[in-house]
Coordinates of C-alpha atoms in Angstrom, one line a residue:
Chain A
M1 CA 37.0 -38.2 5.3
E2 CA 33.5 -36.8 5.0
G3 CA 32.4 -34.1 2.6
S4 CA 33.5 -33.4 -0.9
D5 CA 33.5 -30.6 -3.4
K6 CA 30.8 -32.4 -5.2
M7 CA 28.3 -32.0 -2.3
E8 CA 25.1 -30.7 -3.9
R9 CA 23.4 -27.5 -2.8
T10 CA 19.7 -27.3 -2.6
S11 CA 18.0 -25.4 -5.4
K12 CA 15.3 -22.9 -4.5
V13 CA 13.8 -22.8 -7.9
M14 CA 10.1 -23.7 -8.0
S15 CA 6.9 -22.9 -9.8
V16 CA 5.0 -19.8 -9.0
K17 CA 2.2 -21.9 -7.7
E18 CA 4.4 -23.8 -5.3
A19 CA 6.3 -20.7 -4.1
I20 CA 3.1 -18.9 -3.1
S21 CA 1.3 -21.8 -1.6
R22 CA 4.4 -23.0 0.3
Y23 CA 5.7 -19.6 1.6
M24 CA 2.6 -17.6 2.1
G25 CA 0.1 -18.7 4.7
D26 CA -3.6 -18.5 3.9
S27 CA -3.5 -15.3 5.9
C28 CA -0.4 -13.1 5.7
D29 CA 0.2 -10.6 8.5
S30 CA 2.2 -8.2 6.4
L31 CA 3.2 -8.4 2.8
A32 CA 5.8 -6.1 1.2
I33 CA 5.6 -5.8 -2.6
G34 CA 8.6 -4.5 -4.5
G35 CA 8.9 -2.3 -7.5
M36 CA 8.3 1.4 -7.9
H37 CA 5.8 3.2 -10.1
M38 CA 5.5 1.1 -13.3
H39 CA 8.8 -0.6 -12.9
N40 CA 10.0 -4.0 -11.5
N41 CA 6.6 -4.8 -10.0
P42 CA 6.6 -8.6 -9.2
M43 CA 3.3 -9.1 -11.0
A44 CA 3.6 -12.9 -11.7
L45 CA 3.8 -13.5 -7.9
I46 CA 1.0 -11.0 -7.2
R47 CA -1.4 -12.5 -9.7
E48 CA -0.7 -15.9 -8.1
V49 CA -1.5 -14.5 -4.6
I50 CA -4.8 -13.4 -6.0
R51 CA -5.5 -16.8 -7.6
Q52 CA -4.8 -18.6 -4.3
H53 CA -7.1 -16.2 -2.4
K54 CA -4.5 -15.3 0.2
K55 CA -5.7 -12.9 2.8
I56 CA -3.4 -9.9 3.4
K57 CA -3.7 -8.2 6.8
R58 CA -1.3 -5.4 6.0
L59 CA 0.0 -4.5 2.5
I60 CA 3.3 -2.5 2.4
T61 CA 4.3 -0.8 -0.7
S62 CA 7.6 0.9 -1.8
P63 CA 7.5 4.7 -1.5
S64 CA 5.5 4.7 -4.7
G65 CA 3.2 1.7 -5.3
S66 CA 1.5 1.2 -8.7
I67 CA -0.6 -1.5 -10.4
N68 CA 1.0 -4.0 -7.9
A69 CA -0.9 -2.6 -4.9
E70 CA -3.9 -1.4 -7.0
I71 CA -4.7 -4.9 -8.3
L72 CA -4.3 -6.5 -4.9
V73 CA -6.6 -3.9 -3.3
G74 CA -9.0 -4.4 -6.3
S75 CA -9.1 -8.1 -5.6
G76 CA -10.6 -7.4 -2.2
H77 CA -8.1 -9.5 -0.3
V78 CA -6.4 -6.6 1.5
E79 CA -7.4 -5.3 5.0
E80 CA -5.0 -2.4 5.4
V81 CA -2.3 -0.6 3.5
L82 CA 0.9 1.1 4.6
T83 CA 1.9 3.5 1.8
S84 CA 3.1 6.9 0.8
Y85 CA 1.7 6.8 -2.7
I86 CA -0.3 4.5 -4.9
G87 CA -1.0 5.7 -8.4
L88 CA -0.1 5.3 -12.1
E89 CA 2.3 8.3 -12.3
H90 CA 1.7 10.2 -15.6
L91 CA -1.3 7.9 -16.4
G92 CA -3.3 9.1 -13.4
L93 CA -4.8 7.9 -10.1
A94 CA -5.2 4.2 -9.1
P95 CA -9.0 3.8 -9.3
K96 CA -9.6 0.8 -7.1
Y97 CA -7.2 2.1 -4.4
R98 CA -8.8 5.5 -4.5
S99 CA -12.4 4.2 -4.2
A100 CA -11.5 1.6 -1.5
V101 CA -10.1 4.4 0.7
E102 CA -12.9 6.8 -0.1
K103 CA -15.5 4.1 0.8
K104 CA -13.5 2.9 3.8
Q105 CA -13.3 -0.6 2.4
I106 CA -9.6 -0.7 3.5
K107 CA -7.8 0.9 6.4
L108 CA -5.1 3.3 5.3
L109 CA -1.9 3.8 7.2
E110 CA -0.8 6.9 5.3
C111 CA 2.8 7.9 5.7
D112 CA 5.6 9.6 3.8
E113 CA 8.5 8.2 1.8
P114 CA 11.2 8.3 4.6
H115 CA 8.8 6.5 7.0
I116 CA 9.0 3.4 4.7
V117 CA 12.8 3.8 4.0
Y118 CA 13.7 4.4 7.6
G119 CA 11.2 1.7 8.8
L120 CA 12.7 -1.0 6.5
Q121 CA 16.2 0.0 7.6
A122 CA 15.2 -0.3 11.3
G123 CA 13.4 -3.6 10.6
A124 CA 16.4 -5.0 8.8
G125 CA 18.9 -4.1 11.6
G126 CA 16.8 -4.7 14.7
L127 CA 16.8 -1.0 15.5
P128 CA 14.0 0.1 17.9
F129 CA 13.1 3.1 15.6
I130 CA 14.8 5.7 13.5
P131 CA 14.5 9.4 14.3
Y132 CA 13.5 11.8 11.6
P133 CA 15.6 14.8 10.7
K134 CA 14.4 18.0 12.4
G135 CA 11.6 19.8 10.6
M136 CA 9.9 16.7 9.1
D137 CA 7.0 17.0 11.5
A138 CA 5.6 20.1 9.7
T139 CA 3.1 18.2 7.6
D140 CA -0.4 17.2 8.8
L141 CA 0.5 13.5 8.7
P142 CA 1.4 13.2 12.4
K143 CA -1.9 14.8 13.3
V144 CA -4.1 12.3 11.5
N145 CA -1.9 9.4 12.3
P146 CA -0.5 9.6 15.8
E147 CA -0.1 5.8 16.0
L148 CA 2.3 5.9 13.1
Y149 CA 4.2 9.0 14.0
R150 CA 5.4 8.9 17.6
F151 CA 7.7 11.3 19.3
T152 CA 10.5 11.0 21.8
T153 CA 13.2 13.1 23.3
N154 CA 16.5 13.5 21.6
P155 CA 19.0 12.5 24.3
Y156 CA 21.7 14.8 22.8
T157 CA 19.7 18.0 22.6
G158 CA 16.6 17.5 24.8
E159 CA 14.4 18.4 21.8
Q160 CA 11.3 16.5 20.7
V161 CA 12.1 14.2 17.8
M162 CA 9.7 12.3 15.4
T163 CA 10.4 8.6 14.9
A164 CA 9.6 5.9 12.4
A165 CA 8.9 2.4 13.7
P166 CA 10.6 -0.7 12.3
I167 CA 8.9 -2.4 9.4
K168 CA 9.3 -6.2 9.4
P169 CA 7.2 -7.7 6.7
S170 CA 6.3 -11.4 7.1
V171 CA 6.7 -11.9 3.4
A172 CA 8.3 -9.9 0.6
L173 CA 7.5 -10.4 -3.1
I174 CA 10.4 -9.0 -5.2
H175 CA 11.5 -9.0 -8.8
C176 CA 15.2 -9.2 -9.7
Q177 CA 16.3 -9.5 -13.3
E178 CA 18.5 -12.6 -12.7
A179 CA 19.3 -15.1 -10.0
D180 CA 21.2 -18.3 -9.6
P181 CA 19.3 -21.4 -8.4
F182 CA 20.3 -20.7 -4.8
G183 CA 18.6 -17.3 -4.6
N184 CA 21.7 -15.0 -5.1
A185 CA 20.3 -12.3 -7.3
I186 CA 21.0 -9.1 -9.1
F187 CA 19.2 -5.9 -10.0
L188 CA 20.3 -4.9 -13.5
G189 CA 18.8 -1.4 -13.1
S190 CA 17.4 0.6 -10.2
E191 CA 17.0 -1.2 -6.9
F192 CA 14.4 1.3 -5.5
T193 CA 13.7 0.1 -2.0
D194 CA 13.5 -3.6 -3.0
R195 CA 16.8 -4.5 -1.4
Q196 CA 15.7 -2.9 1.9
M197 CA 12.5 -5.0 1.7
I198 CA 14.7 -8.2 1.2
L199 CA 16.8 -7.2 4.2
A200 CA 13.9 -6.5 6.5
S201 CA 11.5 -9.4 5.6
D202 CA 11.1 -12.8 7.3
V203 CA 10.5 -14.6 4.0
V204 CA 11.5 -13.5 0.5
I205 CA 10.0 -14.9 -2.7
L206 CA 11.9 -13.8 -5.8
Q207 CA 10.7 -13.8 -9.4
V208 CA 13.3 -13.4 -12.1
E209 CA 13.4 -13.0 -15.8
K210 CA 16.1 -15.6 -16.0
I211 CA 17.9 -18.1 -13.9
V212 CA 21.7 -17.9 -14.5
P213 CA 23.7 -20.7 -12.9
N214 CA 27.0 -18.8 -12.9
L215 CA 25.6 -15.4 -11.9
A216 CA 28.6 -14.3 -9.8
E217 CA 31.0 -15.4 -12.5
K218 CA 29.0 -13.4 -15.1
Y219 CA 28.8 -10.1 -13.2
G220 CA 31.4 -10.4 -10.4
A221 CA 30.2 -11.1 -6.8
A222 CA 30.3 -7.4 -5.8
R223 CA 27.4 -6.7 -8.2
V224 CA 25.3 -9.6 -7.0
N225 CA 24.0 -7.8 -3.9
V226 CA 21.1 -10.1 -2.9
P227 CA 22.6 -13.0 -1.0
G228 CA 20.8 -16.3 -1.3
F229 CA 20.5 -16.9 2.4
L230 CA 17.8 -14.2 2.6
V231 CA 15.8 -15.8 -0.2
S232 CA 13.3 -18.7 0.2
A233 CA 12.2 -19.3 -3.3
V234 CA 13.1 -18.4 -6.8
V235 CA 10.6 -18.4 -9.6
E236 CA 11.6 -18.0 -13.2
A237 CA 8.9 -15.8 -14.8
P238 CA 9.9 -14.2 -18.2
F239 CA 7.9 -11.0 -18.7
G240 CA 6.7 -11.5 -15.2
C241 CA 6.6 -7.8 -14.5
H242 CA 4.2 -7.1 -17.3
P243 CA 2.3 -4.7 -17.6
T244 CA 5.2 -2.9 -15.7
S245 CA 8.8 -2.8 -16.8
S246 CA 11.7 -5.0 -15.9
H247 CA 14.8 -2.7 -15.9
G248 CA 17.2 -3.6 -18.7
Y249 CA 14.8 -6.3 -20.1
Y250 CA 11.6 -4.5 -21.3
T251 CA 9.6 -1.4 -20.8
Y252 CA 6.2 -1.0 -19.4
D253 CA 3.1 -1.6 -21.5
E254 CA 1.3 1.7 -21.6
S255 CA -1.6 0.4 -23.7
H256 CA -2.3 -2.5 -21.3
L257 CA -2.2 -0.1 -18.3
K258 CA -4.6 2.2 -20.0
G259 CA -6.8 -0.8 -20.8
Y260 CA -6.7 -1.7 -17.1
L261 CA -7.8 1.8 -16.2
K262 CA -10.7 1.5 -18.6
A263 CA -11.6 -1.9 -17.2
C264 CA -12.0 -0.3 -13.7
K265 CA -15.0 1.7 -14.9
T266 CA -17.6 -1.0 -14.4
A267 CA -17.9 -4.1 -12.2
E268 CA -18.4 -6.2 -15.3
S269 CA -15.4 -5.0 -17.2
Y270 CA -13.3 -5.3 -14.1
S271 CA -14.2 -8.9 -13.5
E272 CA -13.7 -9.6 -17.2
Y273 CA -10.1 -8.2 -16.8
F274 CA -9.5 -10.5 -13.9
N275 CA -10.9 -13.4 -15.7
Q276 CA -8.8 -12.7 -18.8
F277 CA -5.5 -12.0 -17.1
V278 CA -5.6 -13.2 -13.5
T279 CA -8.1 -15.7 -12.1
G280 CA -9.2 -17.3 -15.3
I281 CA -5.7 -18.4 -16.4
A282 CA -2.6 -20.1 -14.9
E283 CA 0.4 -17.8 -14.6
E284 CA 2.3 -19.9 -17.1
D285 CA -0.3 -18.9 -19.7
Y286 CA -0.1 -15.2 -19.0
A287 CA 2.4 -14.3 -21.7
Q288 CA 0.4 -16.1 -24.3
Q289 CA -2.8 -14.3 -23.1
V290 CA -1.1 -10.9 -23.6
G291 CA 0.3 -12.0 -26.9
K292 CA 3.9 -12.8 -27.9
E293 CA 4.0 -10.0 -30.5
Q294 CA 2.8 -7.4 -28.0
L295 CA 5.5 -8.5 -25.5
E296 CA 8.3 -8.5 -28.1
K297 CA 7.5 -4.9 -28.9
L298 CA 8.3 -3.9 -25.3
R299 CA 11.7 -5.6 -25.2
K300 CA 14.7 -3.4 -24.8
G301 CA 17.6 -3.5 -27.3
G302 CA 20.2 -4.8 -24.9
A303 CA 18.1 -7.5 -23.2
A304 CA 19.3 -11.1 -23.0
Chain B
M1 CA 9.2 34.9 -32.4
S2 CA 5.7 34.2 -33.8
E3 CA 2.9 33.3 -31.5
K4 CA 2.6 29.6 -32.2
A5 CA 6.4 28.8 -32.4
Y6 CA 6.3 27.1 -28.9
S7 CA 3.8 25.5 -26.6
I8 CA 2.9 26.8 -23.1
S9 CA 4.5 23.8 -21.4
E10 CA 7.7 24.5 -23.3
L11 CA 7.6 28.1 -21.9
M12 CA 7.1 26.6 -18.4
A13 CA 10.2 24.5 -18.9
C14 CA 12.2 27.6 -20.0
V15 CA 11.0 29.5 -16.9
M16 CA 12.2 26.7 -14.7
A17 CA 15.5 26.3 -16.5
R18 CA 16.3 30.0 -16.2
H19 CA 15.8 29.7 -12.4
L20 CA 18.6 27.1 -12.1
K21 CA 22.1 28.3 -11.5
D22 CA 25.4 26.7 -12.5
G23 CA 26.8 24.4 -9.9
E24 CA 23.5 23.7 -8.1
V25 CA 22.0 20.3 -7.3
A26 CA 18.3 19.8 -8.1
V27 CA 16.0 16.9 -7.2
M28 CA 12.5 15.9 -8.3
G29 CA 9.9 13.2 -7.9
A30 CA 7.1 11.6 -10.0
V31 CA 5.5 13.1 -13.1
S32 CA 8.5 15.4 -13.6
M33 CA 8.7 15.5 -17.4
V34 CA 8.9 19.3 -17.4
P35 CA 11.5 19.7 -14.6
M36 CA 13.6 16.9 -16.1
A37 CA 13.7 18.7 -19.4
A38 CA 14.3 22.0 -17.8
C39 CA 17.3 20.7 -15.9
R40 CA 18.9 19.1 -18.9
M41 CA 18.2 22.2 -21.0
A42 CA 19.8 24.4 -18.3
Q43 CA 22.9 22.3 -18.5
L44 CA 23.1 22.9 -22.2
T45 CA 22.2 26.6 -22.2
H46 CA 23.9 28.2 -19.1
A47 CA 24.5 25.7 -16.3
P48 CA 27.0 23.0 -17.4
N49 CA 27.8 22.1 -13.8
L50 CA 24.2 21.7 -12.7
Y51 CA 23.5 18.3 -11.1
Y52 CA 20.0 16.8 -11.1
I53 CA 18.5 13.7 -9.7
T54 CA 15.4 12.1 -11.2
G55 CA 13.0 10.6 -8.7
G56 CA 13.1 7.0 -7.6
S57 CA 15.6 6.0 -10.4
G58 CA 18.3 7.7 -8.3
A59 CA 19.9 8.7 -11.6
V60 CA 22.3 11.7 -11.4
N61 CA 22.4 13.8 -14.6
P62 CA 20.4 11.5 -17.0
Q63 CA 21.4 12.3 -20.5
L64 CA 17.7 12.4 -21.6
D65 CA 18.6 10.9 -24.9
P66 CA 15.6 11.3 -25.2
L67 CA 13.3 12.5 -22.4
V68 CA 10.9 9.9 -21.0
F69 CA 7.6 10.1 -19.1
S70 CA 8.4 8.0 -15.9
S71 CA 10.7 9.3 -13.2
C72 CA 11.8 5.7 -12.6
D73 CA 12.5 4.6 -16.2
D74 CA 15.7 2.6 -16.8
D75 CA 16.5 4.9 -19.8
L76 CA 17.3 7.5 -17.1
L77 CA 20.2 5.3 -16.0
R78 CA 22.1 6.5 -19.0
A79 CA 23.5 9.1 -16.7
D80 CA 26.7 10.3 -14.8
S81 CA 26.0 8.0 -11.9
A82 CA 23.1 6.5 -10.0
L83 CA 22.3 6.5 -6.3
A84 CA 20.3 3.8 -4.6
L85 CA 16.9 5.4 -3.6
P86 CA 17.6 5.0 0.2
D87 CA 20.7 7.1 -0.3
V88 CA 18.7 9.8 -2.0
I89 CA 16.3 9.8 1.0
L90 CA 19.2 10.0 3.4
L91 CA 20.7 13.0 1.6
E92 CA 17.3 14.8 1.4
G93 CA 17.3 14.7 5.2
H94 CA 20.8 16.3 5.4
G95 CA 19.4 19.8 4.8
K96 CA 22.4 21.2 2.8
R97 CA 22.9 18.8 0.0
F98 CA 20.3 20.0 -2.4
D99 CA 19.7 23.5 -3.7
V100 CA 16.4 23.1 -5.6
F101 CA 13.5 20.7 -5.0
F102 CA 10.7 20.5 -7.5
G103 CA 7.2 20.0 -6.0
G104 CA 3.5 20.3 -6.7
G105 CA 0.1 19.2 -5.6
L106 CA -3.6 18.7 -6.1
Q107 CA -3.8 21.9 -4.1
I108 CA -1.3 24.7 -3.6
D109 CA -2.0 27.5 -1.2
K110 CA -1.0 31.2 -0.8
Y111 CA 2.0 30.3 1.4
G112 CA 3.2 27.7 -1.0
N113 CA 2.0 24.7 1.0
C114 CA 1.3 21.6 -1.2
N115 CA -1.2 18.8 -0.8
L116 CA -1.1 15.4 -2.5
I117 CA -3.2 13.6 0.2
C118 CA -6.8 14.4 -0.3
I119 CA -9.4 17.0 -1.3
G120 CA -11.9 17.7 1.5
D121 CA -11.7 16.3 5.0
Y122 CA -9.1 13.5 5.6
E123 CA -11.6 11.2 7.2
K124 CA -14.2 11.7 4.5
P125 CA -12.3 12.8 1.4
A126 CA -14.1 14.0 -1.7
L127 CA -11.0 12.8 -3.6
K128 CA -8.3 10.6 -2.3
G129 CA -5.0 11.7 -3.8
P130 CA -2.2 9.4 -4.6
G131 CA 0.0 10.2 -1.5
T132 CA 2.8 12.6 -0.6
V133 CA 5.9 10.5 -1.1
G134 CA 8.9 12.9 -0.5
L135 CA 7.2 16.2 -0.3
P136 CA 7.7 16.5 3.5
F137 CA 11.3 17.1 2.7
L138 CA 10.5 20.5 1.0
P139 CA 11.5 22.7 4.0
L140 CA 14.9 20.9 4.2
A141 CA 15.8 21.1 0.5
G142 CA 17.0 24.5 -0.6
R143 CA 14.7 26.5 -2.8
V144 CA 11.4 24.9 -3.7
V145 CA 10.1 25.3 -7.3
I146 CA 6.4 24.5 -7.4
Y147 CA 4.6 23.7 -10.7
T148 CA 1.2 22.8 -11.8
T149 CA -0.4 22.3 -15.2
S150 CA -3.8 23.5 -14.0
H151 CA -4.0 27.2 -12.9
N152 CA -7.5 27.5 -11.5
A153 CA -9.2 28.5 -8.2
R154 CA -9.6 24.9 -7.1
T155 CA -5.8 24.2 -7.4
L156 CA -4.5 27.5 -6.1
I157 CA -6.4 28.1 -2.9
E158 CA -6.4 30.0 0.3
K159 CA -5.4 27.1 2.5
V160 CA -4.7 23.5 1.6
D161 CA -7.1 20.9 2.9
F162 CA -4.1 18.8 4.0
N163 CA -0.6 20.1 4.3
S164 CA 1.7 17.3 2.9
G165 CA 4.4 19.5 1.4
P166 CA 5.1 22.4 3.8
G167 CA 5.7 25.8 2.3
F168 CA 5.7 28.9 4.5
L169 CA 3.1 27.1 6.8
D170 CA 0.7 29.7 8.2
G171 CA 2.9 32.7 7.3
P172 CA 6.1 34.4 8.4
E173 CA 5.9 33.8 12.2
S174 CA 5.2 30.1 11.9
W175 CA 7.9 29.7 9.3
A176 CA 10.5 31.6 11.3
K177 CA 9.7 29.7 14.5
K178 CA 10.6 26.4 12.8
G179 CA 14.1 27.4 11.7
F180 CA 14.1 25.0 8.8
P181 CA 17.4 24.6 6.9
G182 CA 15.8 25.2 3.5
S183 CA 14.7 28.6 2.2
G184 CA 11.2 27.6 1.3
P185 CA 9.1 28.1 -1.8
S186 CA 10.8 30.5 -4.3
L187 CA 9.1 30.0 -7.7
V188 CA 5.7 28.8 -8.9
V189 CA 5.2 28.0 -12.5
T190 CA 1.8 27.6 -14.1
P191 CA 0.3 27.7 -17.6
L192 CA -0.7 31.4 -17.0
C193 CA 2.2 32.9 -15.1
A194 CA 5.3 32.8 -12.9
M195 CA 5.0 33.7 -9.3
D196 CA 7.4 34.2 -6.3
F197 CA 6.7 35.1 -2.7
D198 CA 6.6 38.5 -0.9
E199 CA 9.6 38.7 1.3
E200 CA 7.6 40.2 4.3
T201 CA 4.2 38.4 4.2
K202 CA 5.4 35.2 2.5
V203 CA 2.3 35.4 0.3
M204 CA 2.5 34.3 -3.3
R205 CA 3.2 37.2 -5.7
L206 CA 2.7 37.6 -9.4
K207 CA 6.1 37.7 -11.0
S208 CA 5.3 37.7 -14.7
V209 CA 2.4 36.8 -16.9
H210 CA 2.9 34.6 -19.9
P211 CA 2.5 36.2 -23.4
G212 CA -1.1 36.7 -24.2
V213 CA -2.3 36.4 -20.5
T214 CA -3.7 39.3 -18.6
V215 CA -3.2 40.1 -14.9
E216 CA -7.0 39.9 -14.6
Q217 CA -7.1 36.4 -16.0
V218 CA -4.6 35.3 -13.4
V219 CA -6.5 37.0 -10.5
E220 CA -9.8 35.4 -11.7
N221 CA -8.2 31.9 -11.8
T222 CA -6.5 32.2 -8.4
G223 CA -8.5 31.2 -5.2
F224 CA -6.7 33.7 -2.9
Q225 CA -5.5 37.2 -3.0
L226 CA -2.2 37.3 -4.9
V227 CA 0.3 40.0 -4.2
I228 CA 0.2 42.1 -7.5
P229 CA 3.1 44.5 -8.0
D230 CA 2.5 47.8 -9.8
N231 CA 4.4 46.6 -12.8
V232 CA 3.9 43.0 -14.0
P233 CA 6.3 42.1 -16.8
T234 CA 5.5 39.6 -19.5
T235 CA 7.4 36.3 -19.2
P236 CA 10.1 36.4 -21.9
E237 CA 9.4 34.0 -24.7
P238 CA 11.7 31.1 -25.3
T239 CA 14.8 32.1 -27.2
E240 CA 15.8 30.2 -30.3
T241 CA 18.7 28.7 -28.3
E242 CA 16.4 27.6 -25.5
L243 CA 14.0 26.0 -28.0
K244 CA 16.7 24.3 -29.9
F245 CA 18.1 22.6 -26.8
L246 CA 14.7 21.8 -25.4
R247 CA 13.7 20.0 -28.5
K248 CA 17.1 18.2 -28.7
V249 CA 16.3 16.9 -25.2
D250 CA 12.7 16.2 -26.1
P251 CA 12.5 15.1 -29.7
K252 CA 9.3 13.2 -29.1
G253 CA 7.6 16.3 -27.9
I254 CA 6.6 15.0 -24.5
V255 CA 6.8 18.4 -22.9
K256 CA 5.7 20.2 -26.1
N257 CA 2.4 18.3 -26.3
L258 CA 1.7 18.4 -22.5
L259 CA -0.2 21.6 -22.7

């Protein structure tokens, strides 16, 4: 008799360096980055993408991108961006994104929030498009962006209806709080649109705070709503969302984000920031570079 | 109440809170510290059955124990329940699920259209804004409450450079033609005054000036011709009860110290 209950499954756990070099080509057609505002941004993976000089043809954000998109645009590796918002919420505009658009250094595919949500849903399910609710064409977006906002006839009413095209990222970089070695993972706080990105993307690279071998046992399978078969690689990166938050684990680092904004002011200070926190160090040394004491101050009461 | 007993942003929160009715459902986006505080305060003062959803967190009725800056903070998940964000987007398209939608913009025009996309021409912007996120849902989402922390002639203008959050569009005809499910902009709250909209012309109308502010000051700082009624009352100051609950919700003074 072949087989046994001792057959070993293959672990998907690897280093951040290996995950990025193995699953992202030197040029990535479309890269989706998870997280919303200053929360759950997969910064460890993003910093590694910059270190490995990956070219990104199209960057796709959640409905509200933050430092995740800002720093990728700032690195100069992004050709075009599909987004409905990139900014630092109450801390202000995203300087590098703003100037790259104003100086036309990147192409902007500007859309609204439902375009991303509907698009990912369509991409995940093989739907040809998703029609918008009536009345959503009243903004100026369809006028400046006819490629992105196409119209068809509603076969039930004969009326014109605006549509969102499927979004099918080649790679998604996502942060979950915990995963098992096989890529089954859990969001301990808000999911934002990260799960839709996972469902719609060809390749998913996960970074997690902690690898938990008995994850489904710990939380119950119904709460583990990222199935491993959609995940290619799992990277354990404690404090890997810094300077953004990881829901349930730690809050965002406002002083670091403000420091980043300050560093944007001159080319010298910006390259100094990159040297200090991105290109000049290995990701494994990031936490030490920020400082253990500083990170501990951000930790939430109930975190593991 | 003495003149310095409250800050102007606290008064703005009170104006918003008073607009909310018991049993309604309100929704808001990013940088919503004032609307969040207003909703929670309304629950404590007069609308115990109000529901409110805070931005990308999907949280329904956060306890705000205490108020936080970010609309996606995990502290907001101490709440009644939490929707996944795609579900919030789905419901925003329904047209009848939400009664009040909080919006704003880099520019707001006389018909209550909002702009978060750019200042100047889209192809050659003088300033690239952050983006519009969920504002295109405004005409589908009940009454729109618009707020801004800067009441000046650059923010409140004749016509937005880019319409990314539709109000009454180009006026009554264009609005009526669309047949939107929502009822459009209904209240504008600024550091100087509260405004609503003329029923006929759909142009923004002065509703009340905040204590110490004159009608002339409002006119000077507005970049279009406001409708000015014969009698403009003064915005009632926060009551002791309002302030008590506002500060209970916001012990760190996030709203208080905003303006």
